[in-house]
Amino acid sequence: MKGGPGFTGIAIQIITYWALAGGLVLLLVVAVNMASIIGAMFGKPFPGDFELTEMGVAIAVFAFLPYCQLTGANVSADIFTAGASKRLIAFFTLLGSLTALGFACLLIWRMYYGMLDQKEYGYTTTILQIPHWMAFVPILISLALLALAALVTLMRDTSALSKG
C-alpha cells in the first residue's frame, strides 16, 4: 500500500514500517529458536528461548494489526454480503472501521493499566528476568497505530459511502 501526501499518506507509511518491524521481530524469534535447537544438539540450549518467543510473537502479532486494518486483510464474512448492494457493503465496511476504532481505544485503555500493574508488582520472566511491562510498550504503540489505521479507514469508508 502506497502512502500519498498529507495525514493519510504519513499514517500509511508509519503503519507499513511498523508492520515490517513486526516481521523483523518475528524473524528474530525464529533465529532465537534455531539457536536454541542447534545449541541443544550440542548440550548448550539458548536459555529463556521460550520467554523471548512468547514476548516476541505477542509484539509481532500486535504490530501486524494496524496494517491488516489498513489493507482490509481482517476476517470478513463475504458469504453474508454476496448479494448485497455496494452501498450496503460500504455501510458494513464503515461499521467495521468504527468498531475497530472503538476496540483499539478500549484495548489501549485496558492494556495501559495492565502495563502499570505489571510494573507496580515487578513481574519478570523466570529465566531472563525481563520485566513483563516492557513488552507492553510496543504493544501499546501498535494499538495506537491500530486506532490511527481505523481512523484512516473510517475516513475512507465515509467518503466511499457518501459517493454512493
CSV table of N, CA and C in Angstrom, one decimal:
chain,number,residue,atom,x,y,z
A,1,MET,N,0.9,-1.2,0.0
A,1,MET,CA,0.0,0.0,0.0
A,1,MET,C,0.9,1.2,0.0
A,2,LYS,N,0.6,2.1,-0.9
A,2,LYS,CA,1.5,3.3,-1.0
A,2,LYS,C,0.9,4.5,-0.3
A,3,GLY,N,1.7,5.2,0.4
A,3,GLY,CA,1.3,6.4,1.1
A,3,GLY,C,1.4,7.6,0.3
A,4,GLY,N,0.3,8.4,0.2
A,4,GLY,CA,0.3,9.6,-0.6
A,4,GLY,C,0.7,10.8,0.3
A,5,PRO,N,0.4,12.0,-0.1
A,5,PRO,CA,0.7,13.2,0.6
A,5,PRO,C,-0.3,13.3,1.8
A,6,GLY,N,0.1,14.2,2.7
A,6,GLY,CA,-0.8,14.5,3.8
A,6,GLY,C,-0.9,13.5,4.9
A,7,PHE,N,-1.8,13.7,5.8
A,7,PHE,CA,-2.0,12.9,7.0
A,7,PHE,C,-2.2,11.4,6.7
A,8,THR,N,-3.0,11.1,5.7
A,8,THR,CA,-3.3,9.7,5.4
A,8,THR,C,-2.0,9.1,4.9
A,9,GLY,N,-1.3,9.7,4.0
A,9,GLY,CA,0.0,9.2,3.5
A,9,GLY,C,1.0,8.9,4.5
A,10,ILE,N,1.2,9.8,5.4
A,10,ILE,CA,2.1,9.6,6.5
A,10,ILE,C,1.7,8.5,7.4
A,11,ALA,N,0.4,8.4,7.7
A,11,ALA,CA,-0.1,7.3,8.6
A,11,ALA,C,0.1,6.0,7.9
A,12,ILE,N,-0.1,5.9,6.6
A,12,ILE,CA,0.1,4.6,5.9
A,12,ILE,C,1.6,4.2,5.9
A,13,GLN,N,2.5,5.2,5.7
A,13,GLN,CA,3.9,4.9,5.8
A,13,GLN,C,4.3,4.4,7.2
A,14,ILE,N,3.9,5.1,8.2
A,14,ILE,CA,4.3,4.7,9.6
A,14,ILE,C,3.8,3.3,9.9
A,15,ILE,N,2.5,3.0,9.5
A,15,ILE,CA,1.9,1.7,9.8
A,15,ILE,C,2.6,0.6,9.0
A,16,THR,N,3.0,0.9,7.8
A,16,THR,CA,3.7,-0.1,7.0
A,16,THR,C,5.0,-0.4,7.5
A,17,TYR,N,5.8,0.6,7.9
A,17,TYR,CA,7.1,0.4,8.5
A,17,TYR,C,7.0,-0.3,9.9
A,18,TRP,N,5.9,0.0,10.6
A,18,TRP,CA,5.7,-0.7,11.9
A,18,TRP,C,5.4,-2.2,11.7
A,19,ALA,N,4.7,-2.5,10.7
A,19,ALA,CA,4.4,-3.9,10.3
A,19,ALA,C,5.7,-4.6,9.9
A,20,LEU,N,6.5,-4.0,9.1
A,20,LEU,CA,7.8,-4.5,8.7
A,20,LEU,C,8.7,-4.8,10.0
A,21,ALA,N,8.6,-3.9,10.9
A,21,ALA,CA,9.4,-4.1,12.2
A,21,ALA,C,8.9,-5.3,12.9
A,22,GLY,N,7.5,-5.5,12.9
A,22,GLY,CA,7.0,-6.7,13.5
A,22,GLY,C,7.5,-7.9,12.8
A,23,GLY,N,7.6,-7.9,11.5
A,23,GLY,CA,8.2,-9.0,10.8
A,23,GLY,C,9.6,-9.3,11.1
A,24,LEU,N,10.4,-8.2,11.4
A,24,LEU,CA,11.7,-8.4,11.8
A,24,LEU,C,11.8,-9.0,13.2
A,25,VAL,N,10.9,-8.6,14.1
A,25,VAL,CA,10.8,-9.2,15.4
A,25,VAL,C,10.5,-10.7,15.3
A,26,LEU,N,9.6,-11.1,14.4
A,26,LEU,CA,9.3,-12.5,14.2
A,26,LEU,C,10.5,-13.3,13.6
A,27,LEU,N,11.3,-12.6,12.7
A,27,LEU,CA,12.5,-13.3,12.2
A,27,LEU,C,13.5,-13.5,13.4
A,28,LEU,N,13.6,-12.5,14.3
A,28,LEU,CA,14.5,-12.7,15.4
A,28,LEU,C,14.0,-13.8,16.3
A,29,VAL,N,12.7,-14.0,16.5
A,29,VAL,CA,12.2,-15.1,17.3
A,29,VAL,C,12.6,-16.4,16.7
A,30,VAL,N,12.5,-16.5,15.3
A,30,VAL,CA,12.9,-17.7,14.6
A,30,VAL,C,14.3,-18.0,14.8
A,31,ALA,N,15.2,-16.9,14.7
A,31,ALA,CA,16.6,-17.1,14.9
A,31,ALA,C,16.9,-17.6,16.3
A,32,VAL,N,16.2,-17.0,17.3
A,32,VAL,CA,16.5,-17.5,18.7
A,32,VAL,C,16.1,-19.0,18.9
A,33,ASN,N,15.0,-19.4,18.3
A,33,ASN,CA,14.6,-20.8,18.3
A,33,ASN,C,15.5,-21.7,17.6
A,34,MET,N,16.0,-21.2,16.5
A,34,MET,CA,17.0,-22.0,15.7
A,34,MET,C,18.3,-22.2,16.6
A,35,ALA,N,18.7,-21.1,17.2
A,35,ALA,CA,19.9,-21.1,18.0
A,35,ALA,C,19.7,-22.1,19.2
A,36,SER,N,18.5,-22.1,19.7
A,36,SER,CA,18.3,-22.9,20.9
A,36,SER,C,18.3,-24.4,20.4
A,37,ILE,N,17.7,-24.7,19.3
A,37,ILE,CA,17.6,-26.1,18.8
A,37,ILE,C,19.0,-26.6,18.5
A,38,ILE,N,19.8,-25.7,17.8
A,38,ILE,CA,21.1,-26.1,17.4
A,38,ILE,C,22.0,-26.3,18.6
A,39,GLY,N,21.8,-25.3,19.6
A,39,GLY,CA,22.6,-25.4,20.8
A,39,GLY,C,22.2,-26.6,21.6
A,40,ALA,N,20.9,-27.0,21.6
A,40,ALA,CA,20.5,-28.2,22.4
A,40,ALA,C,21.1,-29.5,21.8
A,41,MET,N,21.4,-29.5,20.5
A,41,MET,CA,22.0,-30.6,19.9
A,41,MET,C,23.5,-30.8,20.4
A,42,PHE,N,24.1,-29.7,20.9
A,42,PHE,CA,25.4,-29.7,21.4
A,42,PHE,C,25.5,-29.6,22.9
A,43,GLY,N,24.3,-29.7,23.6
A,43,GLY,CA,24.2,-29.6,25.0
A,43,GLY,C,24.2,-28.2,25.6
A,44,LYS,N,24.0,-27.2,24.7
A,44,LYS,CA,24.0,-25.8,25.2
A,44,LYS,C,22.8,-25.0,24.6
A,45,PRO,N,21.6,-25.3,25.1
A,45,PRO,CA,20.4,-24.6,24.6
A,45,PRO,C,20.5,-23.1,25.0
A,46,PHE,N,19.7,-22.3,24.2
A,46,PHE,CA,19.6,-20.9,24.5
A,46,PHE,C,18.7,-20.7,25.7
A,47,PRO,N,19.2,-20.2,26.8
A,47,PRO,CA,18.4,-20.0,28.0
A,47,PRO,C,17.3,-18.9,27.8
A,48,GLY,N,16.1,-19.3,28.2
A,48,GLY,CA,15.0,-18.3,28.1
A,48,GLY,C,14.4,-18.2,26.7
A,49,ASP,N,14.7,-19.1,25.8
A,49,ASP,CA,14.2,-19.0,24.5
A,49,ASP,C,12.6,-18.9,24.4
A,50,PHE,N,12.0,-19.7,25.3
A,50,PHE,CA,10.5,-19.7,25.3
A,50,PHE,C,10.0,-18.4,25.8
A,51,GLU,N,10.7,-17.7,26.7
A,51,GLU,CA,10.3,-16.4,27.2
A,51,GLU,C,10.3,-15.4,26.1
A,52,LEU,N,11.5,-15.4,25.3
A,52,LEU,CA,11.6,-14.5,24.2
A,52,LEU,C,10.6,-14.8,23.1
A,53,THR,N,10.3,-16.0,22.9
A,53,THR,CA,9.3,-16.4,21.9
A,53,THR,C,7.9,-15.9,22.3
A,54,GLU,N,7.5,-16.0,23.5
A,54,GLU,CA,6.2,-15.5,24.0
A,54,GLU,C,6.1,-14.0,23.8
A,55,MET,N,7.1,-13.3,24.2
A,55,MET,CA,7.1,-11.8,24.1
A,55,MET,C,7.2,-11.4,22.7
A,56,GLY,N,8.1,-12.0,21.9
A,56,GLY,CA,8.3,-11.6,20.5
A,56,GLY,C,7.1,-11.9,19.6
A,57,VAL,N,6.5,-13.0,19.8
A,57,VAL,CA,5.3,-13.3,19.0
A,57,VAL,C,4.1,-12.4,19.3
A,58,ALA,N,4.0,-12.1,20.6
A,58,ALA,CA,2.9,-11.1,21.0
A,58,ALA,C,3.1,-9.8,20.4
A,59,ILE,N,4.4,-9.3,20.5
A,59,ILE,CA,4.7,-8.0,19.9
A,59,ILE,C,4.5,-8.0,18.4
A,60,ALA,N,4.9,-9.0,17.7
A,60,ALA,CA,4.8,-9.1,16.3
A,60,ALA,C,3.3,-9.1,15.9
A,61,VAL,N,2.5,-9.9,16.5
A,61,VAL,CA,1.1,-10.0,16.2
A,61,VAL,C,0.4,-8.7,16.3
A,62,PHE,N,0.7,-8.0,17.4
A,62,PHE,CA,0.1,-6.6,17.6
A,62,PHE,C,0.6,-5.7,16.5
A,63,ALA,N,1.9,-5.8,16.1
A,63,ALA,CA,2.4,-4.9,15.1
A,63,ALA,C,1.8,-5.1,13.8
A,64,PHE,N,1.2,-6.3,13.5
A,64,PHE,CA,0.6,-6.5,12.2
A,64,PHE,C,-0.9,-6.0,12.2
A,65,LEU,N,-1.5,-5.9,13.3
A,65,LEU,CA,-2.9,-5.5,13.4
A,65,LEU,C,-3.2,-4.2,12.6
A,66,PRO,N,-2.4,-3.1,12.8
A,66,PRO,CA,-2.8,-1.8,12.1
A,66,PRO,C,-2.7,-2.0,10.6
A,67,TYR,N,-1.7,-2.8,10.1
A,67,TYR,CA,-1.6,-3.0,8.7
A,67,TYR,C,-2.8,-3.8,8.1
A,68,CYS,N,-3.2,-4.8,8.9
A,68,CYS,CA,-4.3,-5.6,8.5
A,68,CYS,C,-5.6,-4.7,8.4
A,69,GLN,N,-5.8,-3.8,9.3
A,69,GLN,CA,-6.9,-2.9,9.3
A,69,GLN,C,-6.8,-2.0,8.1
A,70,LEU,N,-5.7,-1.5,7.8
A,70,LEU,CA,-5.4,-0.5,6.7
A,70,LEU,C,-5.7,-1.2,5.4
A,71,THR,N,-5.3,-2.4,5.2
A,71,THR,CA,-5.4,-3.1,3.9
A,71,THR,C,-6.7,-3.9,3.8
A,72,GLY,N,-7.5,-3.9,4.8
A,72,GLY,CA,-8.7,-4.7,4.7
A,72,GLY,C,-8.4,-6.2,4.8
A,73,ALA,N,-7.3,-6.6,5.4
A,73,ALA,CA,-7.0,-8.0,5.5
A,73,ALA,C,-7.5,-8.7,6.7
A,74,ASN,N,-8.4,-8.1,7.4
A,74,ASN,CA,-9.1,-8.8,8.5
A,74,ASN,C,-10.1,-9.8,8.0
A,75,VAL,N,-10.5,-10.6,8.9
A,75,VAL,CA,-11.5,-11.6,8.6
A,75,VAL,C,-12.8,-10.9,8.2
A,76,SER,N,-13.5,-11.4,7.1
A,76,SER,CA,-14.8,-10.9,6.8
A,76,SER,C,-15.7,-12.0,6.4
A,77,ALA,N,-17.0,-11.8,6.5
A,77,ALA,CA,-18.0,-12.8,6.2
A,77,ALA,C,-18.7,-12.4,4.9
A,78,ASP,N,-17.9,-12.6,3.8
A,78,ASP,CA,-18.4,-12.3,2.5
A,78,ASP,C,-19.6,-13.1,2.1
A,79,ILE,N,-19.8,-14.3,2.6
A,79,ILE,CA,-20.9,-15.1,2.3
A,79,ILE,C,-22.3,-14.4,2.6
A,80,PHE,N,-22.3,-13.6,3.7
A,80,PHE,CA,-23.5,-12.9,4.1
A,80,PHE,C,-23.8,-11.7,3.2
A,81,THR,N,-22.7,-11.1,2.6
A,81,THR,CA,-22.9,-9.9,1.8
A,81,THR,C,-22.8,-10.2,0.3
A,82,ALA,N,-22.8,-11.4,-0.1
A,82,ALA,CA,-22.6,-11.7,-1.5
A,82,ALA,C,-23.6,-11.1,-2.4
A,83,GLY,N,-24.9,-11.1,-2.0
A,83,GLY,CA,-25.9,-10.5,-2.8
A,83,GLY,C,-26.3,-9.1,-2.4
A,84,ALA,N,-25.5,-8.5,-1.5
A,84,ALA,CA,-25.9,-7.1,-1.1
A,84,ALA,C,-25.4,-6.1,-2.1
A,85,SER,N,-26.0,-4.9,-2.0
A,85,SER,CA,-25.7,-3.8,-2.8
A,85,SER,C,-24.3,-3.2,-2.4
A,86,LYS,N,-23.7,-2.5,-3.3
A,86,LYS,CA,-22.4,-1.8,-3.0
A,86,LYS,C,-22.6,-0.8,-1.8
A,87,ARG,N,-23.7,-0.2,-1.8
A,87,ARG,CA,-23.9,0.8,-0.7
A,87,ARG,C,-24.0,0.1,0.6
A,88,LEU,N,-24.7,-1.0,0.7
A,88,LEU,CA,-24.8,-1.8,1.9
A,88,LEU,C,-23.5,-2.3,2.4
A,89,ILE,N,-22.7,-2.8,1.4
A,89,ILE,CA,-21.4,-3.3,1.8
A,89,ILE,C,-20.5,-2.1,2.3
A,90,ALA,N,-20.6,-1.0,1.6
A,90,ALA,CA,-19.9,0.2,2.1
A,90,ALA,C,-20.3,0.6,3.5
A,91,PHE,N,-21.6,0.5,3.8
A,91,PHE,CA,-22.0,0.8,5.2
A,91,PHE,C,-21.5,-0.2,6.2
A,92,PHE,N,-21.5,-1.5,5.8
A,92,PHE,CA,-20.9,-2.5,6.7
A,92,PHE,C,-19.4,-2.3,6.9
A,93,THR,N,-18.7,-1.9,5.9
A,93,THR,CA,-17.3,-1.7,6.0
A,93,THR,C,-17.0,-0.5,6.9
A,94,LEU,N,-17.8,0.6,6.8
A,94,LEU,CA,-17.7,1.7,7.6
A,94,LEU,C,-18.0,1.3,9.1
A,95,LEU,N,-19.0,0.5,9.3
A,95,LEU,CA,-19.3,0.0,10.6
A,95,LEU,C,-18.2,-0.8,11.2
A,96,GLY,N,-17.5,-1.6,10.3
A,96,GLY,CA,-16.3,-2.4,10.8
A,96,GLY,C,-15.2,-1.5,11.2
A,97,SER,N,-15.0,-0.4,10.5
A,97,SER,CA,-13.9,0.6,10.8
A,97,SER,C,-14.2,1.3,12.1
A,98,LEU,N,-15.5,1.6,12.3
A,98,LEU,CA,-15.9,2.2,13.6
A,98,LEU,C,-15.7,1.3,14.7
A,99,THR,N,-16.1,0.0,14.5
A,99,THR,CA,-15.9,-1.0,15.6
A,99,THR,C,-14.4,-1.2,15.9
A,100,ALA,N,-13.6,-1.2,14.9
A,100,ALA,CA,-12.1,-1.4,15.0
A,100,ALA,C,-11.6,-0.2,15.8
A,101,LEU,N,-12.0,1.0,15.6
A,101,LEU,CA,-11.6,2.2,16.3
A,101,LEU,C,-12.0,2.1,17.8
A,102,GLY,N,-13.2,1.7,18.0
A,102,GLY,CA,-13.7,1.6,19.4
A,102,GLY,C,-12.9,0.5,20.1
A,103,PHE,N,-12.7,-0.6,19.4
A,103,PHE,CA,-12.0,-1.8,20.0
A,103,PHE,C,-10.5,-1.4,20.3
A,104,ALA,N,-9.9,-0.6,19.4
A,104,ALA,CA,-8.5,-0.2,19.6
A,104,ALA,C,-8.4,0.7,20.9
A,105,CYS,N,-9.4,1.6,21.0
A,105,CYS,CA,-9.4,2.5,22.1
A,105,CYS,C,-9.6,1.8,23.4
A,106,LEU,N,-10.5,0.8,23.4
A,106,LEU,CA,-10.7,0.0,24.6
A,106,LEU,C,-9.5,-0.8,25.0
A,107,LEU,N,-8.8,-1.4,24.0
A,107,LEU,CA,-7.6,-2.1,24.3
A,107,LEU,C,-6.4,-1.2,24.8
A,108,ILE,N,-6.3,0.0,24.3
A,108,ILE,CA,-5.3,0.9,24.7
A,108,ILE,C,-5.5,1.2,26.2
A,109,TRP,N,-6.7,1.5,26.5
A,109,TRP,CA,-7.1,1.8,27.9
A,109,TRP,C,-6.8,0.7,28.9
A,110,ARG,N,-7.2,-0.5,28.5
A,110,ARG,CA,-7.0,-1.7,29.4
A,110,ARG,C,-5.6,-2.1,29.5
A,111,MET,N,-4.9,-2.2,28.3
A,111,MET,CA,-3.5,-2.6,28.2
A,111,MET,C,-2.6,-1.6,29.0
A,112,TYR,N,-2.9,-0.4,28.9
A,112,TYR,CA,-2.1,0.6,29.6
A,112,TYR,C,-2.2,0.3,31.1
A,113,TYR,N,-3.4,0.1,31.6
A,113,TYR,CA,-3.5,-0.2,33.1
A,113,TYR,C,-2.9,-1.6,33.4
A,114,GLY,N,-3.0,-2.5,32.5
A,114,GLY,CA,-2.3,-3.8,32.7
A,114,GLY,C,-0.8,-3.6,32.8
A,115,MET,N,-0.2,-2.7,31.9
A,115,MET,CA,1.2,-2.5,32.0
A,115,MET,C,1.6,-1.9,33.3
A,116,LEU,N,0.8,-0.9,33.8
A,116,LEU,CA,1.1,-0.3,35.1
A,116,LEU,C,1.0,-1.3,36.2
A,117,ASP,N,0.1,-2.2,36.2
A,117,ASP,CA,0.0,-3.3,37.2
A,117,ASP,C,1.3,-4.2,37.1
A,118,GLN,N,1.7,-4.6,35.9
A,118,GLN,CA,2.9,-5.4,35.8
A,118,GLN,C,4.1,-4.7,36.3
A,119,LYS,N,4.2,-3.4,36.1
A,119,LYS,CA,5.3,-2.6,36.5
A,119,LYS,C,5.3,-2.5,38.1
A,120,GLU,N,4.1,-2.2,38.6
A,120,GLU,CA,3.9,-2.0,40.0
A,120,GLU,C,4.3,-3.2,40.8
A,121,TYR,N,3.8,-4.4,40.3
A,121,TYR,CA,4.1,-5.6,41.0
A,121,TYR,C,5.5,-6.2,40.7
A,122,GLY,N,6.2,-5.7,39.8
A,122,GLY,CA,7.5,-6.1,39.5
A,122,GLY,C,7.6,-7.5,38.8
A,123,TYR,N,6.6,-7.9,38.0
A,123,TYR,CA,6.6,-9.2,37.4
A,123,TYR,C,7.7,-9.3,36.4
A,124,THR,N,8.5,-10.4,36.4
A,124,THR,CA,9.5,-10.6,35.4
A,124,THR,C,9.4,-12.0,34.9
A,125,THR,N,10.1,-12.3,33.7
A,125,THR,CA,10.2,-13.6,33.2
A,125,THR,C,11.1,-14.4,34.2
A,126,THR,N,10.9,-15.7,34.2
A,126,THR,CA,11.5,-16.6,35.2
A,126,THR,C,13.0,-16.7,34.9
A,127,ILE,N,13.4,-16.9,33.7
A,127,ILE,CA,14.9,-17.2,33.5
A,127,ILE,C,15.7,-16.0,33.2
A,128,LEU,N,15.2,-15.2,32.3
A,128,LEU,CA,16.0,-14.0,31.9
A,128,LEU,C,15.7,-12.7,32.8
A,129,GLN,N,14.7,-12.8,33.6
A,129,GLN,CA,14.3,-11.7,34.5
A,129,GLN,C,14.0,-10.4,33.7
A,130,ILE,N,13.3,-10.5,32.6
A,130,ILE,CA,12.9,-9.4,31.8
A,130,ILE,C,11.6,-8.9,32.4
A,131,PRO,N,11.5,-7.6,32.7
A,131,PRO,CA,10.2,-7.1,33.3
A,131,PRO,C,9.1,-7.3,32.2
A,132,HIS,N,8.0,-7.8,32.6
A,132,HIS,CA,6.8,-8.1,31.7
A,132,HIS,C,6.3,-6.8,31.1
A,133,TRP,N,6.3,-5.7,31.9
A,133,TRP,CA,5.8,-4.4,31.4
A,133,TRP,C,6.5,-3.9,30.1
A,134,MET,N,7.7,-4.3,29.9
A,134,MET,CA,8.5,-3.8,28.8
A,134,MET,C,7.8,-4.3,27.4
A,135,ALA,N,7.2,-5.5,27.4
A,135,ALA,CA,6.5,-6.0,26.2
A,135,ALA,C,5.3,-5.1,25.9
A,136,PHE,N,4.7,-4.5,26.9
A,136,PHE,CA,3.5,-3.7,26.7
A,136,PHE,C,3.8,-2.5,25.9
A,137,VAL,N,5.0,-1.9,26.0
A,137,VAL,CA,5.3,-0.7,25.3
A,137,VAL,C,5.1,-0.8,23.8
A,138,PRO,N,5.7,-1.7,23.1
A,138,PRO,CA,5.5,-1.8,21.7
A,138,PRO,C,4.0,-2.2,21.4
A,139,ILE,N,3.4,-3.0,22.2
A,139,ILE,CA,2.0,-3.4,22.0
A,139,ILE,C,1.1,-2.2,22.1
A,140,LEU,N,1.4,-1.3,23.1
A,140,LEU,CA,0.6,-0.1,23.1
A,140,LEU,C,0.8,0.8,21.9
A,141,ILE,N,2.0,0.9,21.4
A,141,ILE,CA,2.3,1.7,20.2
A,141,ILE,C,1.5,1.0,19.1
A,142,SER,N,1.5,-0.3,19.0
A,142,SER,CA,0.7,-1.0,17.9
A,142,SER,C,-0.8,-0.7,18.0
A,143,LEU,N,-1.3,-0.6,19.2
A,143,LEU,CA,-2.7,-0.3,19.4
A,143,LEU,C,-3.0,1.1,19.1
A,144,ALA,N,-2.1,2.0,19.4
A,144,ALA,CA,-2.3,3.4,18.9
A,144,ALA,C,-2.3,3.5,17.4
A,145,LEU,N,-1.4,2.7,16.8
A,145,LEU,CA,-1.4,2.7,15.3
A,145,LEU,C,-2.7,2.0,14.8
A,146,LEU,N,-3.2,1.0,15.5
A,146,LEU,CA,-4.4,0.4,15.1
A,146,LEU,C,-5.6,1.4,15.1
A,147,ALA,N,-5.6,2.3,16.1
A,147,ALA,CA,-6.6,3.3,16.2
A,147,ALA,C,-6.4,4.3,15.1
A,148,LEU,N,-5.2,4.6,14.7
A,148,LEU,CA,-4.9,5.5,13.6
A,148,LEU,C,-5.3,4.9,12.3
A,149,ALA,N,-5.0,3.6,12.1
A,149,ALA,CA,-5.4,2.9,10.9
A,149,ALA,C,-7.0,2.8,10.8
A,150,ALA,N,-7.6,2.6,11.9
A,150,ALA,CA,-9.1,2.6,11.9
A,150,ALA,C,-9.7,3.9,11.6
A,151,LEU,N,-9.0,5.0,12.0
A,151,LEU,CA,-9.5,6.4,11.7
A,151,LEU,C,-9.3,6.6,10.2
A,152,VAL,N,-8.1,6.2,9.7
A,152,VAL,CA,-7.9,6.3,8.2
A,152,VAL,C,-8.9,5.6,7.4
A,153,THR,N,-9.2,4.3,7.8
A,153,THR,CA,-10.2,3.5,7.0
A,153,THR,C,-11.6,4.1,7.3
A,154,LEU,N,-11.9,4.6,8.4
A,154,LEU,CA,-13.2,5.2,8.7
A,154,LEU,C,-13.4,6.5,7.8
A,155,MET,N,-12.4,7.3,7.6
A,155,MET,CA,-12.5,8.4,6.7
A,155,MET,C,-12.6,8.0,5.3
A,156,ARG,N,-11.9,6.9,4.9
A,156,ARG,CA,-12.0,6.4,3.5
A,156,ARG,C,-13.4,5.8,3.3
A,157,ASP,N,-13.9,5.1,4.3
A,157,ASP,CA,-15.2,4.4,4.2
A,157,ASP,C,-16.3,5.4,4.1
A,158,THR,N,-16.2,6.5,4.9
A,158,THR,CA,-17.2,7.6,5.0
A,158,THR,C,-17.3,8.2,3.6
A,159,SER,N,-16.1,8.5,3.0
A,159,SER,CA,-16.0,9.1,1.7
A,159,SER,C,-16.7,8.2,0.6
A,160,ALA,N,-16.3,6.9,0.7
A,160,ALA,CA,-16.9,5.9,-0.2
A,160,ALA,C,-18.4,5.8,-0.1
A,161,LEU,N,-18.9,5.8,1.1
A,161,LEU,CA,-20.4,5.7,1.3
A,161,LEU,C,-21.1,7.0,0.8
A,162,SER,N,-20.5,8.2,1.0
A,162,SER,CA,-21.1,9.4,0.6
A,162,SER,C,-21.2,9.5,-0.9
A,163,LYS,N,-20.2,8.9,-1.6
A,163,LYS,CA,-20.2,8.9,-3.0
A,163,LYS,C,-21.2,7.9,-3.7
A,164,GLY,N,-21.6,7.0,-2.8
A,164,GLY,CA,-22.6,6.0,-3.3
A,164,GLY,C,-22.0,4.9,-3.9
